[in-house]
Coordinates of C-alpha atoms in Angstrom, one line a residue:
X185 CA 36.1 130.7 -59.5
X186 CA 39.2 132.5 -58.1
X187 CA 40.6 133.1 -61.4
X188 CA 37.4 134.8 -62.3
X189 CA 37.7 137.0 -59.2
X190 CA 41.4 137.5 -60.2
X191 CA 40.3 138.5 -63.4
X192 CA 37.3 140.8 -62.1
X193 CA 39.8 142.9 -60.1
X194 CA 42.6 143.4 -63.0
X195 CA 39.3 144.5 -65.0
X196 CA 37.3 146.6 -63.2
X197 CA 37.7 149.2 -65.6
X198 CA 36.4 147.7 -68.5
X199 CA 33.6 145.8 -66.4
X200 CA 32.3 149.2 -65.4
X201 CA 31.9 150.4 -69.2
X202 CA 30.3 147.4 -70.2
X203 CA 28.2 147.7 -67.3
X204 CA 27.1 151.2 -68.9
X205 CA 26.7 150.2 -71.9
X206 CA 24.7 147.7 -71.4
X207 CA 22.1 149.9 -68.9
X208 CA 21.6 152.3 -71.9
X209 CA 20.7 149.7 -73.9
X210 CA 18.5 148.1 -71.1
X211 CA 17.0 151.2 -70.4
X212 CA 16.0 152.1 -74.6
X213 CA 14.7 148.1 -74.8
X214 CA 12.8 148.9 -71.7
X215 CA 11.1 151.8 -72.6
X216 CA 7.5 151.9 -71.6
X217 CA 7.6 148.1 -70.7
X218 CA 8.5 145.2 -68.4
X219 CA 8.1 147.1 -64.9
X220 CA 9.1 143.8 -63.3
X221 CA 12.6 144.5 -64.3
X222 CA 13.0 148.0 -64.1
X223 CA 11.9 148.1 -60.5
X224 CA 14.5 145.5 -59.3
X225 CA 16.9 147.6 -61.5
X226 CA 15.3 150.8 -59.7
X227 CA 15.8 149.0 -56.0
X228 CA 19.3 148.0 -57.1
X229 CA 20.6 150.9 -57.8
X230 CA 19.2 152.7 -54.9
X231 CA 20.7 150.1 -52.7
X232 CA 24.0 150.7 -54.7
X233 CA 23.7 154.8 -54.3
X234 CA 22.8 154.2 -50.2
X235 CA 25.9 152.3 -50.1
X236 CA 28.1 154.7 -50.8
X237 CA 26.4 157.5 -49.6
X238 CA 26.4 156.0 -46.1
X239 CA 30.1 156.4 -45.5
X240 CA 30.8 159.7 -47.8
X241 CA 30.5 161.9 -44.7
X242 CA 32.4 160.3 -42.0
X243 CA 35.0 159.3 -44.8
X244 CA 35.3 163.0 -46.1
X245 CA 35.7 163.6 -42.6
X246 CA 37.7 161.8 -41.1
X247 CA 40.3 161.6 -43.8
X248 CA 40.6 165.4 -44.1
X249 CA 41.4 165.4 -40.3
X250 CA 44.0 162.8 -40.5
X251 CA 45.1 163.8 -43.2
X252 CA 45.7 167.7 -42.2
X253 CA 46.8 166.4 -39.0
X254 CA 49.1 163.8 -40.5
X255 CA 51.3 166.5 -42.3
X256 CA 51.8 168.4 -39.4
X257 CA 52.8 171.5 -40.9
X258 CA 50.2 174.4 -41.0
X259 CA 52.0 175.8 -44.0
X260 CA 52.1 172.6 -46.2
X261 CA 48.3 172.4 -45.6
X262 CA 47.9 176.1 -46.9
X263 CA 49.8 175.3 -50.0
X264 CA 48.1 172.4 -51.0
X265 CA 44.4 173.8 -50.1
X266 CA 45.2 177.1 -51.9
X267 CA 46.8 175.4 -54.5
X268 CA 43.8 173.5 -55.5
X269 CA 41.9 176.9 -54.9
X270 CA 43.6 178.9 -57.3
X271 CA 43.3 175.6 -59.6
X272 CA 39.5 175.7 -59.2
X273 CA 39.2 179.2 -60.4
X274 CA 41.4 179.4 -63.1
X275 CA 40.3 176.1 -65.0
X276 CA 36.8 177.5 -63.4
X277 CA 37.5 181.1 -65.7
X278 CA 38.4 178.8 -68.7
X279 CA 35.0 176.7 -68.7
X280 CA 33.1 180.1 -68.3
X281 CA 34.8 181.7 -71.0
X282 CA 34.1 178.8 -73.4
X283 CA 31.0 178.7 -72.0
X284 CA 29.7 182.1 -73.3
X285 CA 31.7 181.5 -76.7
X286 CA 31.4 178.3 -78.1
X287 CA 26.8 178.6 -77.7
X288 CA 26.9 181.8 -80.1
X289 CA 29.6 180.6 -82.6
X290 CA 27.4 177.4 -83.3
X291 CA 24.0 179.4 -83.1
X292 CA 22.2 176.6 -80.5
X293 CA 18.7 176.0 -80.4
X294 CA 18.3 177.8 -83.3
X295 CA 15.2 176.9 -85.3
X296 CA 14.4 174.1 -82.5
X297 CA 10.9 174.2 -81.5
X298 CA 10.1 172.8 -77.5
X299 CA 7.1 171.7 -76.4
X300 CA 7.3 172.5 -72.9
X301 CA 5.8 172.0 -69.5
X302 CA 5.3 173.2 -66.3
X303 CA 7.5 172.2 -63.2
X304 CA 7.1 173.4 -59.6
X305 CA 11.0 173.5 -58.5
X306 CA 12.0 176.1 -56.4
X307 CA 14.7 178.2 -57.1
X308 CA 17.8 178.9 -55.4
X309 CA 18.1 182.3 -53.7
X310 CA 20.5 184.3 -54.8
X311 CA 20.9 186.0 -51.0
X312 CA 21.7 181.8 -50.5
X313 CA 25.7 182.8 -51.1
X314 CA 25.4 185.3 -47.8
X315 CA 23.6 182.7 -46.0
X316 CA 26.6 180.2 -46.9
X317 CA 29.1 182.4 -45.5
X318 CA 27.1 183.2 -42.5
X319 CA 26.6 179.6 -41.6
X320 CA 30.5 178.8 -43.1
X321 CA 31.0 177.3 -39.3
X322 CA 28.2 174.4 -38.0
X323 CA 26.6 175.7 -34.7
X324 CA 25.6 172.1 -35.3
X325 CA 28.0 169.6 -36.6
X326 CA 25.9 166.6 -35.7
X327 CA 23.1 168.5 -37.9
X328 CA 25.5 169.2 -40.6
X329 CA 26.2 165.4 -40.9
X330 CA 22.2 164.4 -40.7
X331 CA 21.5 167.1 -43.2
X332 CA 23.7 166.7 -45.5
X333 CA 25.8 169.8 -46.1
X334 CA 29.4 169.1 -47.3
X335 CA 30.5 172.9 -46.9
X336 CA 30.1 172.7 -43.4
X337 CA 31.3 169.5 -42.8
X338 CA 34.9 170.6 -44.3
X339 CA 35.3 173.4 -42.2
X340 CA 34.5 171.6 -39.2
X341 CA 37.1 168.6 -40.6
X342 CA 39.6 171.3 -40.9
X343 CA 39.2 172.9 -37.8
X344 CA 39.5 169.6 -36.0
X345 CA 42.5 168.7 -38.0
X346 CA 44.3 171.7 -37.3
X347 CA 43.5 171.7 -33.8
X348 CA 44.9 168.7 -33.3
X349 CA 48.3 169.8 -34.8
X350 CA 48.5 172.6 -32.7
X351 CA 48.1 170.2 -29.7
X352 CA 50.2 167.4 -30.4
X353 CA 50.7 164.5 -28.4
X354 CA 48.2 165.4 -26.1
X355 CA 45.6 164.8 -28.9
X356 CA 46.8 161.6 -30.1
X357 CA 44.1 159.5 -28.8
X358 CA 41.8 161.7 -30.7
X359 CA 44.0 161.3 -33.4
X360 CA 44.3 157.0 -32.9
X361 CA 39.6 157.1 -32.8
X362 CA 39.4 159.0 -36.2
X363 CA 43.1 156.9 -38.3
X364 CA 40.4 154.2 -37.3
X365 CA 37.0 155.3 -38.1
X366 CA 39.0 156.1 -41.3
X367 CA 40.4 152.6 -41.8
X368 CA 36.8 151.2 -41.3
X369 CA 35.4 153.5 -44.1
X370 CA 37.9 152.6 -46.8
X371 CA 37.3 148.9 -45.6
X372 CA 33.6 149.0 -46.2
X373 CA 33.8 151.5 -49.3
X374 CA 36.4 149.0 -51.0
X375 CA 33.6 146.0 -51.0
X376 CA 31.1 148.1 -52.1
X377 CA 33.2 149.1 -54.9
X378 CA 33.0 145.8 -56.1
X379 CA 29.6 146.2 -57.2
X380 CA 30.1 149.4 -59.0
X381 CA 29.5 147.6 -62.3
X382 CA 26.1 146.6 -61.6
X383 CA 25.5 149.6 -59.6
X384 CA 25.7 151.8 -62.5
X385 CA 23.9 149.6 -65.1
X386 CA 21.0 149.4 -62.2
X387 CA 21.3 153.6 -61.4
X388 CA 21.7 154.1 -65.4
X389 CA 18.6 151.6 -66.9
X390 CA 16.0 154.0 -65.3
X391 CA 17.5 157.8 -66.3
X392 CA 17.5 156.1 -69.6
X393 CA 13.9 154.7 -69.7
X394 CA 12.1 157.3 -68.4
X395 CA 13.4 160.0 -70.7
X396 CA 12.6 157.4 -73.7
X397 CA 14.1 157.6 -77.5
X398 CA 11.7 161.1 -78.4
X399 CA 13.1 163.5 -75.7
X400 CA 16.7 162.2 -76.6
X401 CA 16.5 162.4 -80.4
X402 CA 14.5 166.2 -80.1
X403 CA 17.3 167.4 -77.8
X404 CA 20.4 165.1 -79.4
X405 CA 22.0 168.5 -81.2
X406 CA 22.4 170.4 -78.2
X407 CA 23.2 167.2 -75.9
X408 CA 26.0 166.6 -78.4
X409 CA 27.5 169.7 -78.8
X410 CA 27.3 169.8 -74.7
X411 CA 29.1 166.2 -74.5
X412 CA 31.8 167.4 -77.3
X413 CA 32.4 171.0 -75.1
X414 CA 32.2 169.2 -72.0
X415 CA 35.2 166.2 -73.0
X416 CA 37.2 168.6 -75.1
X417 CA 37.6 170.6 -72.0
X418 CA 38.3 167.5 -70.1
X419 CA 41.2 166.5 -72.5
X420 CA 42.8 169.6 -74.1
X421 CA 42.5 171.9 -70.2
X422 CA 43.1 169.4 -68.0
X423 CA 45.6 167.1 -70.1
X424 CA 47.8 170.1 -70.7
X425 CA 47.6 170.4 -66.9
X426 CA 48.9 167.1 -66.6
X427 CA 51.1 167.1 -68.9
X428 CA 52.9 170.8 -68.0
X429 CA 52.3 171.8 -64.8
X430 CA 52.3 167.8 -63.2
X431 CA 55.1 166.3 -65.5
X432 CA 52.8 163.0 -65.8
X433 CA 51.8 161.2 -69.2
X434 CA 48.5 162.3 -70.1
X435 CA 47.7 158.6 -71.4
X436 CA 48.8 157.2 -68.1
X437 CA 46.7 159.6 -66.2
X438 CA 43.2 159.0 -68.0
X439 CA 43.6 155.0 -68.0
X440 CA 44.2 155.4 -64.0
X441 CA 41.4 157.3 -63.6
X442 CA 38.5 155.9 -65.9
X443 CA 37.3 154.3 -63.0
X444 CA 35.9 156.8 -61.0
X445 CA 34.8 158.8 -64.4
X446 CA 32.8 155.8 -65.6
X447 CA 31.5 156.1 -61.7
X448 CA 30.8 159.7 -62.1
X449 CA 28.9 159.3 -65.2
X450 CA 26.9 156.4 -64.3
X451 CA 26.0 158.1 -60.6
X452 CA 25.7 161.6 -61.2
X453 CA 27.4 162.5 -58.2
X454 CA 30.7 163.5 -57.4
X455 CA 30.3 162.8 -54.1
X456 CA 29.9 159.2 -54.2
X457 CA 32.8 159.2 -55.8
X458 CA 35.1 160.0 -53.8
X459 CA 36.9 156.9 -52.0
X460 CA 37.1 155.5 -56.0
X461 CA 39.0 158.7 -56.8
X462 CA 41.2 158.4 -54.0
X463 CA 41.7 155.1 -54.6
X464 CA 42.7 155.8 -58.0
X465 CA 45.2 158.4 -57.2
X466 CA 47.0 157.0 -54.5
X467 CA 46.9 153.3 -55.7
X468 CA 47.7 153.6 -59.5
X469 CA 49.1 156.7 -59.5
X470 CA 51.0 157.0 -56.2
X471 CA 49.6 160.4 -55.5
X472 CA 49.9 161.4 -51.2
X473 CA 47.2 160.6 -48.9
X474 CA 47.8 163.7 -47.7
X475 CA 46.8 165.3 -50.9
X476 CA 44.1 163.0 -51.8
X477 CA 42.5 163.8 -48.4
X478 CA 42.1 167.2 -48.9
X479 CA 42.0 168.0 -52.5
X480 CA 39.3 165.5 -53.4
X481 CA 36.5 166.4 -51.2
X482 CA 37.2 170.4 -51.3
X483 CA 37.0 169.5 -54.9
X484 CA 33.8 167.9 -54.9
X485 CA 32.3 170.8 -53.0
X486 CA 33.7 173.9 -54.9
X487 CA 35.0 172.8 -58.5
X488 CA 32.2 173.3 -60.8
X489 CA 33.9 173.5 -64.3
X490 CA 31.7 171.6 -66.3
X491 CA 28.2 172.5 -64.4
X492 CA 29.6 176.1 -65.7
X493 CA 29.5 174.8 -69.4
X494 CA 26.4 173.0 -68.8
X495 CA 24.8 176.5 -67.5
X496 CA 25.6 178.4 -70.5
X497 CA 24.9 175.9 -73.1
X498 CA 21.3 175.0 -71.6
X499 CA 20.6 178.8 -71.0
X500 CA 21.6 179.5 -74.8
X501 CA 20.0 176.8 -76.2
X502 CA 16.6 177.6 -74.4
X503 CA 16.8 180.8 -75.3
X504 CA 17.3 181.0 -78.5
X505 CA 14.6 178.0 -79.1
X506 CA 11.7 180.5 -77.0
X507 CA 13.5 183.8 -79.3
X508 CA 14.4 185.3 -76.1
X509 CA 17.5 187.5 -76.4
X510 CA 20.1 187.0 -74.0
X511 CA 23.6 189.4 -73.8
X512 CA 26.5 189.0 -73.8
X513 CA 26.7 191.1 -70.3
X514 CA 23.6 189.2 -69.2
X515 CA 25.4 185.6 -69.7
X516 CA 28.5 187.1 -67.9
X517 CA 26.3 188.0 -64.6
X518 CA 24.7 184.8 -64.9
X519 CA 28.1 182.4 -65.2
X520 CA 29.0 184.9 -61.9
X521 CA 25.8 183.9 -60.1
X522 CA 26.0 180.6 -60.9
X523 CA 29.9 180.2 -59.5
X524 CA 28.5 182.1 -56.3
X525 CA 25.3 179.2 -56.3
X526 CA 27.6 176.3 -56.5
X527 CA 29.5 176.9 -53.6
X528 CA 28.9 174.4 -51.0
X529 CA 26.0 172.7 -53.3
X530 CA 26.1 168.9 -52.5
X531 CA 27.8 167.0 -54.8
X532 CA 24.5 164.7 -56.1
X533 CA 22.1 163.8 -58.6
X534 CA 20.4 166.8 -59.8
X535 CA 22.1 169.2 -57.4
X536 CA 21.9 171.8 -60.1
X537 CA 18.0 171.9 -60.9
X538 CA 17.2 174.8 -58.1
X539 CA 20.2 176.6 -59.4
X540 CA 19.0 176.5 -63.1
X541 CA 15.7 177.3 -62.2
X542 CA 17.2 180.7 -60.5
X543 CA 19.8 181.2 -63.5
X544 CA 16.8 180.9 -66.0
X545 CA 14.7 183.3 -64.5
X546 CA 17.5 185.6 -64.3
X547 CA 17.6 185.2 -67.9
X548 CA 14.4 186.3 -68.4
X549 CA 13.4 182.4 -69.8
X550 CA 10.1 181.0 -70.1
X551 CA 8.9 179.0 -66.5
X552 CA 8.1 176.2 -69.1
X553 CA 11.9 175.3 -69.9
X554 CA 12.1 173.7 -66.9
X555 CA 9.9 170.6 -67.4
X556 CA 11.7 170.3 -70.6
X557 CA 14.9 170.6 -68.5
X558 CA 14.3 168.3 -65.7
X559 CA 13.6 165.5 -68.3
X560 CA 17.3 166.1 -69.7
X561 CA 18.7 166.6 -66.3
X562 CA 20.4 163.8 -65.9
X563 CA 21.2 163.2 -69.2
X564 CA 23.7 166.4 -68.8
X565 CA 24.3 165.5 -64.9
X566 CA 26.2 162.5 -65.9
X567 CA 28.7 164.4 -68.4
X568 CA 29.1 167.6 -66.2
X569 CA 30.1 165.2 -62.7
X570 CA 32.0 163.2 -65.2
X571 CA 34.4 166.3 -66.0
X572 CA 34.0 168.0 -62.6
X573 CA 35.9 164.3 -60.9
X574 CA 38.8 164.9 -63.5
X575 CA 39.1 167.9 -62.5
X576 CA 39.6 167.3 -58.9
X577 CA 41.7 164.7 -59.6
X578 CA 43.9 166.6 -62.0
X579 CA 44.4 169.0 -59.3
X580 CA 46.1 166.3 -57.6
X581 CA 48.5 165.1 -60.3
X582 CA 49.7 168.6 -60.4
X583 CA 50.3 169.4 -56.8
X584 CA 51.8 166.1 -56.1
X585 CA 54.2 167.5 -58.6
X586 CA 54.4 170.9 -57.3
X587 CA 54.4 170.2 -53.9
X588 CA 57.8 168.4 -52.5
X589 CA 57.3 165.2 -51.4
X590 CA 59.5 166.6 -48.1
X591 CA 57.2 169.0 -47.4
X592 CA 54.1 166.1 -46.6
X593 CA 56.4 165.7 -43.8
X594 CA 55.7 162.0 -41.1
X595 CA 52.7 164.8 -39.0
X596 CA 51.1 163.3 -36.3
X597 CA 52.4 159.7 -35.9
X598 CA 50.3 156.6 -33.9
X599 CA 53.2 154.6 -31.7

């Protein structure tokens, strides 16, 4: 039995894939039948999704304050959060780009006919980026935690952090509460990460079952030429950012980090992802703490890459299957709304449904295309958080290269 447990751990990677795998091809026998199983697989999987969601907050928060406070240097912590800023929007710029090109070279959704459907879903308000920036600080940062919203949650991490830099030893008892509460979250998340092979065959079974063979095969051109857009962009942007701007074998980098991509894709959120992608860096990669800490959640916040690709290519497709004429100006001003949209949008399944539903009407689409949208939303969810996580994470392998390991500095130290 230990041996199997010793051989569980050293393959945790490849027990994940087959643990997708075999949920798709759970979820296509299941189709329609045997309820029995798909509601223990249904239960499972929200018991694996509560799991992690139960800790993301206090973990995003408590290791962004330790770790800001743990470098103790105001200006290493500007480097590295404006480094992965100015990250963000450039690959950001690159995903848009392709994003309005790639749709019209391959003509998509041409000659495709949809049958579509009505769906109540209420879309995002464009005056909602105003609102974010009025509400940047919680008045309420016990609400902020009960409701959810990540944006607001960061800023009060950083201000805390910070704060306790500028005091010092005075605040190290502060400082000793939240190294623990920190400590106790990457105990608990690192036994639920155990299960994450059967969590994502149980959280993978349903999305596959309930949109059934038909809706696939109808939509399978577009969903391809999504998935090729979305991993070409992973490999050929973010491997040459690897390879040249963080000096690190590109090969090395994507075995280290299949584990929290196979947990991106089978989740659909970025979020939940989080202590696997730290773990990933720091532990097989031997990427700072201090970099992990901050990088990583911002990134699961604000890097929206692939949810831009996944904007333009749905928008396209729909609108070219409804013969509804959309310009070249038009898709620019919608890529723009939609980077405005994503900020501070939590990083979960189907965060992006109210923002489509706001993008496509600014489009001038149908209100049908979003039944026929929601049934695919997950299917395209799983790809765009997939790339989104590599992204944050290669932000990390390139400022721990850019960044001197001097500069991350002892901070704040517990005697």
């Amino acid at each position: 039995m230990k041996k199997i447990f010793e051989w569980y751990k050293s393959h945790i990677t490849t027990c994940i894939f087959l643990g997708l795998i075999l949920g798709v091809l759970t979820g296509l026998f299941l189709a329609g039948r045997y309820a029995p199983v798909l509601t223990v697989t249904s239960l499972l999987g929200g018991v694996y999704m509560n799991a992690l969601n139960m800790m993301i907050f206090p973990l995003v928060f408590c290791s962004i304050v330790v770790g800001i406070a743990s470098i103790g240097s105001m200006r290493t912590t500007g480097k590295i959060t404006g480094g992965a800023m100015l990250y963000f929007i450039g690959t950001t710029a690159v995903a848009s780009l392709l994003g309005l090109i790639i749709p019209r070279l391959i003509h998509l959704g041409e000659n495709v006919h949809i049958e579509m459907a009505e769906a109540e879903v209420e879309a995002t308000k464009f005056t909602s980026m105003l609102d974010t920036i009025r509400t940047l600080i919680p008045s309420n940062p016990v609400k902020s935690f009960a409701e959810g919203n990540m944006l607001q949650v960061l800023v009060f991490a950083v201000i805390i952090g910070f704060t306790i830099m500028a005091v010092g030893e005075k605040a190290q008892p502060v400082y000793r509460v939240i190294d623990s509460l920190n400590e106790i979250c990457l105990r608990i998340i690192t036994v639920v990460m155990k299960f994450t092979p059967l969590g994502v065959f149980c959280t993978i079974v349903p999305v596959v079952e309930s949109n059934g063979v038909s809706t696939i095969v109808s939509l399978a051109g577009a969903l391809s030429a999504l998935y090729i857009a979305f991993f070409a962009f992973a490999v050929i942007v973010y491997g040459t950012a690897v390879k040249s701007l963080g000096k690190m074998s590109v090969r090395k980098f994507f075995k280290a980090i299949m584990p929290a991509a196979l947990n991106a894709f089978g989740t659909c959120s970025s979020s939940a992802t989080i202590p696997i992608s730290k773990s990933c860096m720091e532990e097989d990669l031997g990427v700072s703490n201090k970099i992990t800490s901050i990088v990583i959640p911002l990134g699961a916040t604000v890097n929206m890459d692939a949810v831009s690709i996944l904007m333009s290519f749905m928008i396209m497709f729909f609108a070219n299957a409804c013969g509804v004429q959309v310009s070249v100006s038009m898709m620019v001003l919608v890529l723009l709304a939609n980077v405005l949209l994503s900020i501070g949008t939590p990083g979960i399944p189907g965060g992006a449904i109210a923002s489509f539903a706001a993008l496509s009407a600014m489009a001038g689409l149908p209100a049908g295309v979003m039944g026929v949208y929601i049934s695919i939303n997950t299917l395209c969810d799983m790809g765009a958080t997939c790339v989104n996580v590599i992204g944050d994470l290669s932000c990390c392998a390139v400022l721990h290269e850019k960044i001197e390991v001097e500069e991350l500095g002892e901070g704040l130290q517990l005697e």
